[in-house]
Amino acid sequence: QAHLVESGGGVVQAGGSLNLSCTASGFTFDDYAMGWFRQVPGKEREGISCIRWNSENTYYSNSVKGRFTISRDNAKNTLYLQMNNLKPEDTGMYYCAAGYGLMCLPRPASDFTKWGHGTQVTVSS
């Protein structure tokens, strides 16, 4: 059974940094593109970054481009999101997700079939 477990969230002041991790098990990690999504109450889940299985294709939403860096370590079945210069509008629940064989483009959440339970990020002003 596939599992994705996020960690690294927390409370940080604006301008600060956090590094999220997502550890995968129960499926062949390097068959899947991996994405990070975030959601705030009352809004749809927003895709903010994606990385293809071999790290040769990445995507960032305009809201995080230049501040966040996605990476993966296939030997450790782990996905990362380094978040720098955090802003209050980055506050939300952050989810990692896996999509089989995907190219990383702006994609809806429905393209990803495996999901973690999320980690909360709160940025105070």
PDB file of C-alpha atoms in Angstrom, residues 25-71:
ATOM      1  CA  SER A  25       6.837   3.887   0.470  1.00  0.00           C
ATOM      2  CA  GLY A  26       4.824   1.078  -1.074  1.00  0.00           C
ATOM      3  CA  PHE A  27       5.358   2.012  -4.721  1.00  0.00           C
ATOM      4  CA  THR A  28       8.197   2.496  -7.198  1.00  0.00           C
ATOM      5  CA  PHE A  29       9.094   6.086  -6.400  1.00  0.00           C
ATOM      6  CA  ASP A  30      11.110   6.777  -9.531  1.00  0.00           C
ATOM      7  CA  ASP A  31       8.220   5.786 -11.817  1.00  0.00           C
ATOM      8  CA  TYR A  32       6.359   8.856 -10.619  1.00  0.00           C
ATOM      9  CA  ALA A  33       6.509  12.591 -11.010  1.00  0.00           C
ATOM     10  CA  MET A  34       6.127  14.228  -7.614  1.00  0.00           C
ATOM     11  CA  GLY A  35       4.303  17.415  -6.814  1.00  0.00           C
ATOM     12  CA  TRP A  36       3.704  19.814  -3.970  1.00  0.00           C
ATOM     13  CA  PHE A  37       0.273  21.328  -3.501  1.00  0.00           C
ATOM     14  CA  ARG A  38      -1.024  23.730  -0.914  1.00  0.00           C
ATOM     15  CA  GLN A  39      -4.506  24.467   0.293  1.00  0.00           C
ATOM     16  CA  VAL A  40      -6.134  27.062   2.494  1.00  0.00           C
ATOM     17  CA  PRO A  41      -9.640  26.714   3.887  1.00  0.00           C
ATOM     18  CA  GLY A  42     -12.310  27.559   1.351  1.00  0.00           C
ATOM     19  CA  LYS A  43      -9.990  27.370  -1.646  1.00  0.00           C
ATOM     20  CA  GLU A  44      -9.018  24.673  -4.101  1.00  0.00           C
ATOM     21  CA  ARG A  45      -5.786  22.778  -3.735  1.00  0.00           C
ATOM     22  CA  GLU A  46      -3.122  24.709  -5.670  1.00  0.00           C
ATOM     23  CA  GLY A  47      -0.272  23.000  -7.477  1.00  0.00           C
ATOM     24  CA  ILE A  48       2.871  24.931  -6.658  1.00  0.00           C
ATOM     25  CA  SER A  49       5.698  22.704  -7.841  1.00  0.00           C
ATOM     26  CA  CYS A  50       6.424  19.448  -9.600  1.00  0.00           C
ATOM     27  CA  ILE A  51       9.486  17.384 -10.465  1.00  0.00           C
ATOM     28  CA  ARG A  52       9.706  14.584 -12.971  1.00  0.00           C
ATOM     29  CA  TRP A  53      11.079  11.184 -12.048  1.00  0.00           C
ATOM     30  CA  ASN A  54      14.600  11.987 -13.278  1.00  0.00           C
ATOM     31  CA  SER A  55      14.628  15.627 -12.031  1.00  0.00           C
ATOM     32  CA  GLU A  56      15.122  16.871 -15.605  1.00  0.00           C
ATOM     33  CA  ASN A  57      11.759  18.625 -15.738  1.00  0.00           C
ATOM     34  CA  THR A  58      10.416  20.887 -13.027  1.00  0.00           C
ATOM     35  CA  TYR A  59       7.512  23.289 -12.680  1.00  0.00           C
ATOM     36  CA  TYR A  60       6.852  26.190 -10.319  1.00  0.00           C
ATOM     37  CA  SER A  61       3.751  28.295 -10.032  1.00  0.00           C
ATOM     38  CA  ASN A  62       4.222  32.026 -10.421  1.00  0.00           C
ATOM     39  CA  SER A  63       3.434  32.476  -6.745  1.00  0.00           C
ATOM     40  CA  VAL A  64       6.543  30.565  -5.621  1.00  0.00           C
ATOM     41  CA  LYS A  65       8.945  30.835  -8.550  1.00  0.00           C
ATOM     42  CA  GLY A  66      12.343  32.140  -7.472  1.00  0.00           C
ATOM     43  CA  ARG A  67      11.682  31.422  -3.776  1.00  0.00           C
ATOM     44  CA  PHE A  68      10.985  27.672  -3.618  1.00  0.00           C
ATOM     45  CA  THR A  69      13.161  24.813  -4.898  1.00  0.00           C
ATOM     46  CA  ILE A  70      11.909  21.295  -5.444  1.00  0.00           C
ATOM     47  CA  SER A  71      14.244  18.304  -5.429  1.00  0.00           C
TER      48      SER A  71
END
